[in-house]
Coordinates of N, CA, C and O in Angstrom, one line a residue:
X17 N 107.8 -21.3 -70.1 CA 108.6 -22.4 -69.6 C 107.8 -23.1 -68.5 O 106.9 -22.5 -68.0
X18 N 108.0 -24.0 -68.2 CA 107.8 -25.4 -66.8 C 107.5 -24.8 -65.9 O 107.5 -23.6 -66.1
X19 N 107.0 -25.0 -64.6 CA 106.9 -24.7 -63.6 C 107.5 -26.2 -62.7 O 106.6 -27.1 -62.7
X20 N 108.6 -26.5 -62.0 CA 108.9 -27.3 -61.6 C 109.2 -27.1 -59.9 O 109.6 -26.1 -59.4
X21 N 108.9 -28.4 -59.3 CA 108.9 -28.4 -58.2 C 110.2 -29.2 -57.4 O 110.4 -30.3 -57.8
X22 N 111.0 -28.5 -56.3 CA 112.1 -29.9 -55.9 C 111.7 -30.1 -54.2 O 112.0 -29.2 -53.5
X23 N 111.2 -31.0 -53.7 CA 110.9 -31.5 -53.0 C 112.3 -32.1 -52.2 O 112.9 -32.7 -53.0
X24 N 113.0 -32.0 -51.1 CA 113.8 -33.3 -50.7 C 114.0 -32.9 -49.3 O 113.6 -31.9 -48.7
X25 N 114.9 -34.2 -48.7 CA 115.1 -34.4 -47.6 C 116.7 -33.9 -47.9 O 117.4 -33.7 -48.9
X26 N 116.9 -33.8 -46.7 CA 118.8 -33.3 -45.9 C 119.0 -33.5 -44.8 O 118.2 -32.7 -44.3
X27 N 119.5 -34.1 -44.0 CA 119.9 -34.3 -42.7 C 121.2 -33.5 -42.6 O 121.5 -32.7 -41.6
X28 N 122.4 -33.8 -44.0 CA 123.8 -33.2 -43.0 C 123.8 -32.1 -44.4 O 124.7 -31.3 -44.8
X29 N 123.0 -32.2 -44.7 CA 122.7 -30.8 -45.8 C 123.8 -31.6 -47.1 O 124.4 -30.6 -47.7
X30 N 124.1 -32.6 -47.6 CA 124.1 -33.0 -48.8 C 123.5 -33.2 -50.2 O 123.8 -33.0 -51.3
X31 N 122.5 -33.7 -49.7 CA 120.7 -33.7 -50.9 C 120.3 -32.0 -50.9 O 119.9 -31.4 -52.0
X32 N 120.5 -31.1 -49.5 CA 120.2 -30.2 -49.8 C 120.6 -29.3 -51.2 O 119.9 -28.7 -52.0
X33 N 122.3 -29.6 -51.2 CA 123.5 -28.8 -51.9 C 123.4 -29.2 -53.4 O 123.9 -28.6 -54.3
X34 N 122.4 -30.9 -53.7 CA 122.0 -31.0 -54.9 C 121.2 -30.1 -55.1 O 121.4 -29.3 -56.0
X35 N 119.8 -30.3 -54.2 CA 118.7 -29.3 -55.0 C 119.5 -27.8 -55.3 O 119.4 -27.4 -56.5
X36 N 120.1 -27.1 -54.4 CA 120.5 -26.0 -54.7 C 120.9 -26.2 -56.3 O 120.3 -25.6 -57.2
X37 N 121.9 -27.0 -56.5 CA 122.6 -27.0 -57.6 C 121.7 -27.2 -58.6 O 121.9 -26.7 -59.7
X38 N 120.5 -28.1 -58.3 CA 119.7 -28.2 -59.8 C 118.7 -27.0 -60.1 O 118.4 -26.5 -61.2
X39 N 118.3 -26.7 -58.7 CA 117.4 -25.2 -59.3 C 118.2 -24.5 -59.9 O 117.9 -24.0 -61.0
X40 N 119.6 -24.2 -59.1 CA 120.1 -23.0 -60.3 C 120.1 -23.4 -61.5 O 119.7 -22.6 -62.3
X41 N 120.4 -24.5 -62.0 CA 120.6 -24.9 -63.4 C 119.3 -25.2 -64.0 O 119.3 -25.7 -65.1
X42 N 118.1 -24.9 -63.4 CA 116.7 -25.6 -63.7 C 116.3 -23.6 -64.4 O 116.0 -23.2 -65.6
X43 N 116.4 -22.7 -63.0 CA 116.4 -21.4 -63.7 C 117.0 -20.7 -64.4 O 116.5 -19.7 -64.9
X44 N 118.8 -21.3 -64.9 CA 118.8 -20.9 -65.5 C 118.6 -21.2 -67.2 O 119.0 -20.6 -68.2
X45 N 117.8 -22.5 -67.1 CA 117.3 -23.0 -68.3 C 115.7 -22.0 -68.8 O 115.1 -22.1 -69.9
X46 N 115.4 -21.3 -67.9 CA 114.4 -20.4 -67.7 C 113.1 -20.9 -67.2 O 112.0 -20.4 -67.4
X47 N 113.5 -22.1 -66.3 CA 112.0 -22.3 -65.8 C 111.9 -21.8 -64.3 O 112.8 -21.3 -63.7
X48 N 110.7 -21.9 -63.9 CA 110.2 -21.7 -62.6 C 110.5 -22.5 -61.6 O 109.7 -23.5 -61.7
X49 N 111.2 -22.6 -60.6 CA 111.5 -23.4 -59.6 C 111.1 -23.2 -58.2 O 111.5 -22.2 -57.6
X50 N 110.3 -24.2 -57.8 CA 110.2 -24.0 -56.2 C 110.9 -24.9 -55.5 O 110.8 -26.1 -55.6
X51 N 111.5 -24.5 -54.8 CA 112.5 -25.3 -53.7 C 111.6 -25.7 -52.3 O 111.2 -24.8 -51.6
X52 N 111.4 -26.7 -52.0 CA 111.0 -27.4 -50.3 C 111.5 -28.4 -49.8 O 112.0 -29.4 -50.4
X53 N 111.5 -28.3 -48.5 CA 112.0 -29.3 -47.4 C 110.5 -30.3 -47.8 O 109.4 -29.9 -48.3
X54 N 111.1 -31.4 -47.4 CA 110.1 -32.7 -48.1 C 109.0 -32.7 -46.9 O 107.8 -33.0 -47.1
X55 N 109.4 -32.2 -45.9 CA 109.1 -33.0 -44.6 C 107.4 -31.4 -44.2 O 106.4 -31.4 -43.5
X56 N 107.9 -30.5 -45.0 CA 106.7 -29.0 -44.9 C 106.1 -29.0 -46.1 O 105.3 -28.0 -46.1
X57 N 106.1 -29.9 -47.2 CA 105.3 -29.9 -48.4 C 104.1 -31.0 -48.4 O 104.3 -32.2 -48.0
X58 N 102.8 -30.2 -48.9 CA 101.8 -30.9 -49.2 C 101.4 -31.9 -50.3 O 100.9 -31.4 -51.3
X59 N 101.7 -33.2 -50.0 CA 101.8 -34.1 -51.0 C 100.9 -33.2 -52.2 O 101.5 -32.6 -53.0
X60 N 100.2 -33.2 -52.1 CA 98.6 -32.9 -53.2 C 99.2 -31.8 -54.1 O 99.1 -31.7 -55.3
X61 N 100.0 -30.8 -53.1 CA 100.7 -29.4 -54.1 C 101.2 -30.3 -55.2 O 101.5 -29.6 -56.2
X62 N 101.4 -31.5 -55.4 CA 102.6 -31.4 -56.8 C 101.5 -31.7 -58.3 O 101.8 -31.9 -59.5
X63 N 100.3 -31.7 -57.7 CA 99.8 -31.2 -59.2 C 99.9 -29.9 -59.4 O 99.7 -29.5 -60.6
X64 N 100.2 -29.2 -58.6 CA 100.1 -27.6 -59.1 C 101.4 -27.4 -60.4 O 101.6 -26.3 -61.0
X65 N 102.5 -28.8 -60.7 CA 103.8 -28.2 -60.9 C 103.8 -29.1 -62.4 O 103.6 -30.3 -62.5
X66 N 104.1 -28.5 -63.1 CA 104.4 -29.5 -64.7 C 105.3 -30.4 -64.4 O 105.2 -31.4 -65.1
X67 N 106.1 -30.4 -63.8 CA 108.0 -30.9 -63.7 C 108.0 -31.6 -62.0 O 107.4 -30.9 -61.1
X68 N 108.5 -32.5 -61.7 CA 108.4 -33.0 -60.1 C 109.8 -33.6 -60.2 O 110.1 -34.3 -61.1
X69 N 110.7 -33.3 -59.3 CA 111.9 -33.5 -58.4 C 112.2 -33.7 -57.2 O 112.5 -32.7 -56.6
X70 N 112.3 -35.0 -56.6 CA 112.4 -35.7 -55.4 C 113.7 -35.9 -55.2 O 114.5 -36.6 -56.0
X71 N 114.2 -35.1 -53.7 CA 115.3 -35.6 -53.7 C 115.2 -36.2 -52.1 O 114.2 -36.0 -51.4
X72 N 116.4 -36.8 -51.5 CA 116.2 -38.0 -50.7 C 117.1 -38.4 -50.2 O 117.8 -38.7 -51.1
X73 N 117.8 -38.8 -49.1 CA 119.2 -39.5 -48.6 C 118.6 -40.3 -48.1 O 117.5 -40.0 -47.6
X74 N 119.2 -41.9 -47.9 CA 118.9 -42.8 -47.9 C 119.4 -43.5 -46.4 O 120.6 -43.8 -46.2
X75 N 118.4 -43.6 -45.4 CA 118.7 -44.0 -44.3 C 118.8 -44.9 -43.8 O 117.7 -45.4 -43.7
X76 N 120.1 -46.1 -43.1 CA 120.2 -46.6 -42.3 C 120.7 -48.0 -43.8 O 121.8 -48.1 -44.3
X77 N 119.7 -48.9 -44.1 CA 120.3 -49.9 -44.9 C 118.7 -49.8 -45.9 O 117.7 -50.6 -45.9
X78 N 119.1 -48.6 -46.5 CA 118.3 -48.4 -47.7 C 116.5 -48.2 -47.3 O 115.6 -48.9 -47.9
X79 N 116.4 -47.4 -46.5 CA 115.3 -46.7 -45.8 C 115.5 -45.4 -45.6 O 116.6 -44.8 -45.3
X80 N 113.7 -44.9 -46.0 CA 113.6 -43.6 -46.1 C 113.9 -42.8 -45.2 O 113.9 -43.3 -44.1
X81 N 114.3 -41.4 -45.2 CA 114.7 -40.9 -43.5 C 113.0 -40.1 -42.6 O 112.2 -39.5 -43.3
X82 N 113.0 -40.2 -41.8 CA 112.2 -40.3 -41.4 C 110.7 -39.1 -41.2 O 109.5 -39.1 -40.8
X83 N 111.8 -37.9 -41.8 CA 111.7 -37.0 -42.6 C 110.7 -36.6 -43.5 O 110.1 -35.5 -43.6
X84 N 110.8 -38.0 -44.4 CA 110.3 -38.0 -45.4 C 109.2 -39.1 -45.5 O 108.5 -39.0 -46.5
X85 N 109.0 -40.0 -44.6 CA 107.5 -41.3 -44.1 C 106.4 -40.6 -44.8 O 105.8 -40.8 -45.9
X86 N 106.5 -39.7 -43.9 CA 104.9 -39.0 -44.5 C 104.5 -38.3 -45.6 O 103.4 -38.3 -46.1
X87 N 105.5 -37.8 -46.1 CA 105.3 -37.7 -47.7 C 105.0 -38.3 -48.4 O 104.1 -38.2 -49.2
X88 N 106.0 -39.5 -48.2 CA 105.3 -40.9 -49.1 C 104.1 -41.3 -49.1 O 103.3 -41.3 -50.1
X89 N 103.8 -41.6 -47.8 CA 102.9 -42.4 -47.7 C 101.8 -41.3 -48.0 O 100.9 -42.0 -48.7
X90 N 101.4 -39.9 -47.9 CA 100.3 -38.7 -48.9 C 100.7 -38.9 -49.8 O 99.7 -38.7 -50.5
X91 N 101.8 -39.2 -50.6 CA 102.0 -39.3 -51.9 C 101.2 -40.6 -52.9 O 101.1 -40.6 -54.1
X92 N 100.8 -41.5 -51.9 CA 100.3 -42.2 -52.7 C 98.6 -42.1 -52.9 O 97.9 -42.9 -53.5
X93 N 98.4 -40.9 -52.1 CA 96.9 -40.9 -52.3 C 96.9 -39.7 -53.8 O 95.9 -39.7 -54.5
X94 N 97.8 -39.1 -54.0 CA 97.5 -38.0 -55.1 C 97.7 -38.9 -56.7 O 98.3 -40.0 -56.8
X95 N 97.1 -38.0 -57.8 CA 97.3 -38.6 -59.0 C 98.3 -38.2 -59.7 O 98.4 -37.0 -59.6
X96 N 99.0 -38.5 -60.2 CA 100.1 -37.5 -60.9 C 99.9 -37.8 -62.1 O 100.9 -37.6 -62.7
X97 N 98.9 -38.4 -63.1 CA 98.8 -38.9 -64.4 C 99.4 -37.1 -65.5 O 99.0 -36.0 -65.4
X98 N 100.2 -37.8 -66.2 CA 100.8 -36.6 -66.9 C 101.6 -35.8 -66.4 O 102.0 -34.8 -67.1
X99 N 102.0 -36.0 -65.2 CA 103.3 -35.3 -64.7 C 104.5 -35.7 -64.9 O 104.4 -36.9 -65.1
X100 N 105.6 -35.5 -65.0 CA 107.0 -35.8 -65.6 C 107.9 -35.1 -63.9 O 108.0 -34.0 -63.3
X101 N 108.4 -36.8 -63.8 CA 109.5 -36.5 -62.8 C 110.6 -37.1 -63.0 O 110.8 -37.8 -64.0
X102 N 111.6 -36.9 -61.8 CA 112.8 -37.4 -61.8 C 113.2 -37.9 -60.4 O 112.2 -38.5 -60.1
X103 N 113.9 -38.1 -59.6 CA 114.7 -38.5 -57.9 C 116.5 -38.4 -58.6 O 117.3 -38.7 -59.5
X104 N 116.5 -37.8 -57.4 CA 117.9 -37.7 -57.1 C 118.2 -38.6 -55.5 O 117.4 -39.3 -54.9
X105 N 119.1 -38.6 -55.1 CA 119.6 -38.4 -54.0 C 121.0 -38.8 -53.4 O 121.8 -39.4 -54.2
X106 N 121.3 -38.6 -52.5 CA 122.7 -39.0 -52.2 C 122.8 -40.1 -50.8 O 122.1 -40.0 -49.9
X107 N 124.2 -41.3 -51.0 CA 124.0 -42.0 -50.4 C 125.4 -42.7 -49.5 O 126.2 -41.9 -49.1
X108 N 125.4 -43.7 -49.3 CA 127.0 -44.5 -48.5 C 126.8 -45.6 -49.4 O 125.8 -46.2 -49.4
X109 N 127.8 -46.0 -50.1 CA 127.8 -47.1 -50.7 C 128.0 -48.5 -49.8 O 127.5 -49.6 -49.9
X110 N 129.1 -47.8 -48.4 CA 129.0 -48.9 -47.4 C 127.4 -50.0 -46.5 O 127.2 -50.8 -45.6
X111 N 126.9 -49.3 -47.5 CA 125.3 -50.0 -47.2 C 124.9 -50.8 -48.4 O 124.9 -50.4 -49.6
X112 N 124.5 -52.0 -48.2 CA 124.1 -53.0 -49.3 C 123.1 -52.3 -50.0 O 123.2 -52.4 -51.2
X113 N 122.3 -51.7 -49.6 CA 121.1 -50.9 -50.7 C 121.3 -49.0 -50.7 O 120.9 -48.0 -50.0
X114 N 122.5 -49.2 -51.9 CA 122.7 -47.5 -51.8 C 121.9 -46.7 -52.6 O 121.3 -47.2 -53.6
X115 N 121.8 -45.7 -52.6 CA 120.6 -44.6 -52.6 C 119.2 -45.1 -52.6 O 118.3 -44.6 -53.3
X116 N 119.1 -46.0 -51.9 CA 117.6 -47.0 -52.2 C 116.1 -46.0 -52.2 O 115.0 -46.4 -52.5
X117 N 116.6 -44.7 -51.6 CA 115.3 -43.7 -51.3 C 114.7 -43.6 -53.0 O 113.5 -43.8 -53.4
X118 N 115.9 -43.1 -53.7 CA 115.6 -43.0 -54.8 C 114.4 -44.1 -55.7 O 113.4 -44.0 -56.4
X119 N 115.4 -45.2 -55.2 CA 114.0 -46.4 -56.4 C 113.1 -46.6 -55.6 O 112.1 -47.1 -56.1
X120 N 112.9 -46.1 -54.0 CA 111.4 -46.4 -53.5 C 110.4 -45.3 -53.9 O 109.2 -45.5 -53.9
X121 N 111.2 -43.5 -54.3 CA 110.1 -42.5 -54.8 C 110.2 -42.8 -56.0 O 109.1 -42.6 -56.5
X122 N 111.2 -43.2 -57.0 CA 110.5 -43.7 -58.3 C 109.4 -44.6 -58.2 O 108.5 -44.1 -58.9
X123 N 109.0 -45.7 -57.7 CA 108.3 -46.4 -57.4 C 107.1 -46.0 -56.9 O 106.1 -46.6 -57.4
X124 N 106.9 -45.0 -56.0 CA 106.2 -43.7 -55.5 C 105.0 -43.5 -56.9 O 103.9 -43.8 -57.4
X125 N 106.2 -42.8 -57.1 CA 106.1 -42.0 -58.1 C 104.7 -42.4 -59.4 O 103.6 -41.9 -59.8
X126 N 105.7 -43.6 -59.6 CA 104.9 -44.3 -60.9 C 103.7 -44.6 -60.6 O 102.7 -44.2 -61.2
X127 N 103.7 -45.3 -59.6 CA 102.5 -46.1 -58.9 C 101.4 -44.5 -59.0 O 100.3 -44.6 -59.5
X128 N 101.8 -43.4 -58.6 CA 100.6 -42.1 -58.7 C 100.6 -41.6 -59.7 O 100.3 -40.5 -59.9
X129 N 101.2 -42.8 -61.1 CA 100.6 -42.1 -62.3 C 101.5 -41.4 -62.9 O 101.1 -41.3 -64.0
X130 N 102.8 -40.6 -62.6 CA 103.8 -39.9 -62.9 C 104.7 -40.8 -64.1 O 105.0 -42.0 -64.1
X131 N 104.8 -39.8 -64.9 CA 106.1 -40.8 -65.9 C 107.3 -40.5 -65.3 O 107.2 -39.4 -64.6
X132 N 108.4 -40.9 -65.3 CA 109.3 -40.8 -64.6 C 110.3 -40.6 -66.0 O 110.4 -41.4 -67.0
X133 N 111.1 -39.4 -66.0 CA 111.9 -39.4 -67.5 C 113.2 -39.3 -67.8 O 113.8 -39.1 -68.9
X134 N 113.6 -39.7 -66.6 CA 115.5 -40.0 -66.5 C 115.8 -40.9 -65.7 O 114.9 -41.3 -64.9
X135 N 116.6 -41.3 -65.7 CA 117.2 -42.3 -64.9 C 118.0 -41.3 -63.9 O 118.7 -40.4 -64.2
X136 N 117.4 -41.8 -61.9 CA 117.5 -41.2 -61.2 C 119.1 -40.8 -60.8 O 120.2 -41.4 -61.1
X137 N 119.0 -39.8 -60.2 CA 120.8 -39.6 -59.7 C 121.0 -39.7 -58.4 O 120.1 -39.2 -57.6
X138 N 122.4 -40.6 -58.0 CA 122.9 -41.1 -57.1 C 124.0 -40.1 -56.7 O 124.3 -39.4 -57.6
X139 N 124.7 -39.9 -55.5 CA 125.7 -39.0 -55.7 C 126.2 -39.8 -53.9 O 125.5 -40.0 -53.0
X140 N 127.6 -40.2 -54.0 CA 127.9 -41.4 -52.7 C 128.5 -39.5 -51.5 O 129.4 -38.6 -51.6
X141 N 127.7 -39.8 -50.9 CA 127.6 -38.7 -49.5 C 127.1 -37.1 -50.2 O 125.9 -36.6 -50.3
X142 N 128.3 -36.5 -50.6 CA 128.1 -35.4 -50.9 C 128.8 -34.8 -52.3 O 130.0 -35.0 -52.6
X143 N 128.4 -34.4 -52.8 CA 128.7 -33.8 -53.8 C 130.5 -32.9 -53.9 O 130.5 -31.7 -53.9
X144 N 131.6 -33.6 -54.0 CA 132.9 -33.3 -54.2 C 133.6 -33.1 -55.1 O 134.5 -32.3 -54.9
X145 N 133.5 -34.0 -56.8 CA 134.3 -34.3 -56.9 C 133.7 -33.5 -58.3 O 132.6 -33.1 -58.4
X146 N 134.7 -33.5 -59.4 CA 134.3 -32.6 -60.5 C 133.2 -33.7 -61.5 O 132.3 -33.3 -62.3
X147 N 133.4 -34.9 -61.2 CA 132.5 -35.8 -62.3 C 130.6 -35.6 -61.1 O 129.6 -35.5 -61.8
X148 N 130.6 -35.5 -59.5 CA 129.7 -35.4 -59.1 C 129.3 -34.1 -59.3 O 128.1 -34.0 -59.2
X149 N 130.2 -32.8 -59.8 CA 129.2 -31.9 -59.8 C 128.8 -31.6 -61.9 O 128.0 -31.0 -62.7
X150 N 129.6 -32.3 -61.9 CA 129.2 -32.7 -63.9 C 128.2 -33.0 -63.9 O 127.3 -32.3 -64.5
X151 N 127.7 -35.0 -63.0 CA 126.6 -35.7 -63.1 C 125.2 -34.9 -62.8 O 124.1 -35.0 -63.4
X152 N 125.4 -34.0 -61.8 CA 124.3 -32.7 -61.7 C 123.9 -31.6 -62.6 O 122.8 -31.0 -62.7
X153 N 124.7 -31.5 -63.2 CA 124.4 -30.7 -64.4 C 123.6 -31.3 -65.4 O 122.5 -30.9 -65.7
X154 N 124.3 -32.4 -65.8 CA 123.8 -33.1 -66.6 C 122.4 -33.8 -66.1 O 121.5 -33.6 -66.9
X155 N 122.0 -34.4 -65.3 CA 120.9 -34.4 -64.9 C 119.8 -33.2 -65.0 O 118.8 -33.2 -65.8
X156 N 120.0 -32.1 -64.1 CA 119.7 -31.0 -64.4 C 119.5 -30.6 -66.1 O 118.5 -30.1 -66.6
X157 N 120.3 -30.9 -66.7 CA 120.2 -29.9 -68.3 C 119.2 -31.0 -68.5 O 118.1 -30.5 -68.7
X158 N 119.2 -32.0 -68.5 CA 118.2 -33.3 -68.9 C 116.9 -32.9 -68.9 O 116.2 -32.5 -69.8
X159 N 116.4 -33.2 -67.5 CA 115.1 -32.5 -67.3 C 114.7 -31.3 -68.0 O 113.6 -31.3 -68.5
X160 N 115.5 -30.2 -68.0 CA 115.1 -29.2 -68.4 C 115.0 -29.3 -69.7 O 114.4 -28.4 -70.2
X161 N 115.6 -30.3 -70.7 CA 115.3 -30.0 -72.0 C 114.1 -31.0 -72.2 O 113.3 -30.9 -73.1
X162 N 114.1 -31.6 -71.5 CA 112.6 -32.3 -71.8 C 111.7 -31.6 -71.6 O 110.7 -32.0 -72.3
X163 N 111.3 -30.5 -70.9 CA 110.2 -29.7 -70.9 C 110.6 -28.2 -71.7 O 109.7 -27.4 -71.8
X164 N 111.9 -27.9 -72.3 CA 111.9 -27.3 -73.8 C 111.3 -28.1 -74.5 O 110.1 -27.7 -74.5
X165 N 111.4 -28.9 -75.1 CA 111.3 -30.3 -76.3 C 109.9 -29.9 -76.2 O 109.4 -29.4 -77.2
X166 N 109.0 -30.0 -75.0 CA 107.7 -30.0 -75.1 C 106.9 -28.6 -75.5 O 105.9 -28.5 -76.2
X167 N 107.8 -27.6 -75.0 CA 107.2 -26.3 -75.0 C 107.5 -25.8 -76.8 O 106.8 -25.0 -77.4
X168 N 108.4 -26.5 -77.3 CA 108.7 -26.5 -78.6 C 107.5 -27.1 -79.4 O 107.5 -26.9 -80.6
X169 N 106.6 -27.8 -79.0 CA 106.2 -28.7 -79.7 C 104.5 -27.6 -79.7 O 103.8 -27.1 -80.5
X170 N 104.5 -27.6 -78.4 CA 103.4 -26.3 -78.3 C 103.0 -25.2 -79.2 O 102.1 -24.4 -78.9

């Protein structure tokens, strides 16, 4: 199976309570999951990982938290050609650019060569409601079958 990585930011611990939620559903798909605070991870580590997961809360009027500056900005010195990622994060819709962290590490992302293979997840504050913890699953089973599909093909 995968070796996948989830990178993210949390301030009131909402993005955190996603990642929790997608590793469990990432291991229990049987892959390998490493969990980090965005802000103690070595951009460069994410070649070590087949699978890449950024997650992100979106600060102020669709800026990164501050948290996470420096990741980005090492992120764009690494290559990720052939890596397969995704972004999550959570946000306030009362802001003209909501979850905006998300399309700036997709953007990240691509730019270092990474294919990007879902369409990112948004979730408005925290994770509450039965369709927000659905949309996580389903995100979650997503990724992970895309790196079945591959290991199948192996």
């Amino acid at each position: 199976m995968a070796t996948i990585v989830i990178a993210y930011a949390s301030m009131s611990g909402n993005t955190e309570e996603m990642a929790d939620l997608i590793k469990e559903d990432l291991e229990q798909a049987g892959h390998t999951v490493t969990l980090e605070e965005i802000d103690v991870l070595e951009a460069h580590t994410l070649t070590d990982y087949d699978g890449i997961l950024i997650g992100s809360y979106t600060w102020n009027d669709g800026d990164l938290p501050y948290e996470a500056e420096e990741f980005y900005e090492d992120l764009a010195e690494v290559d990720l050609t052939n890596k397969r990622a995704a972004v999550f994060g959570s946000g306030d819709t009362a802001y003209p650019l909501y979850c905006e962290a998300v399309h700036t590490f997709e953007k990240q992302l691509t730019q270092c060569g990474a294919t990007i293979v879902q369409e990112g997840l948004k979730i408005e504050m925290a994770p509450t409601t039965d369709e927000d913890y659905d949309n996580i699953a389903s995100f979650s089973k997503q990724f992970a079958t895309f790196f079945n599909h591959i290991q199948a093909r192996s």
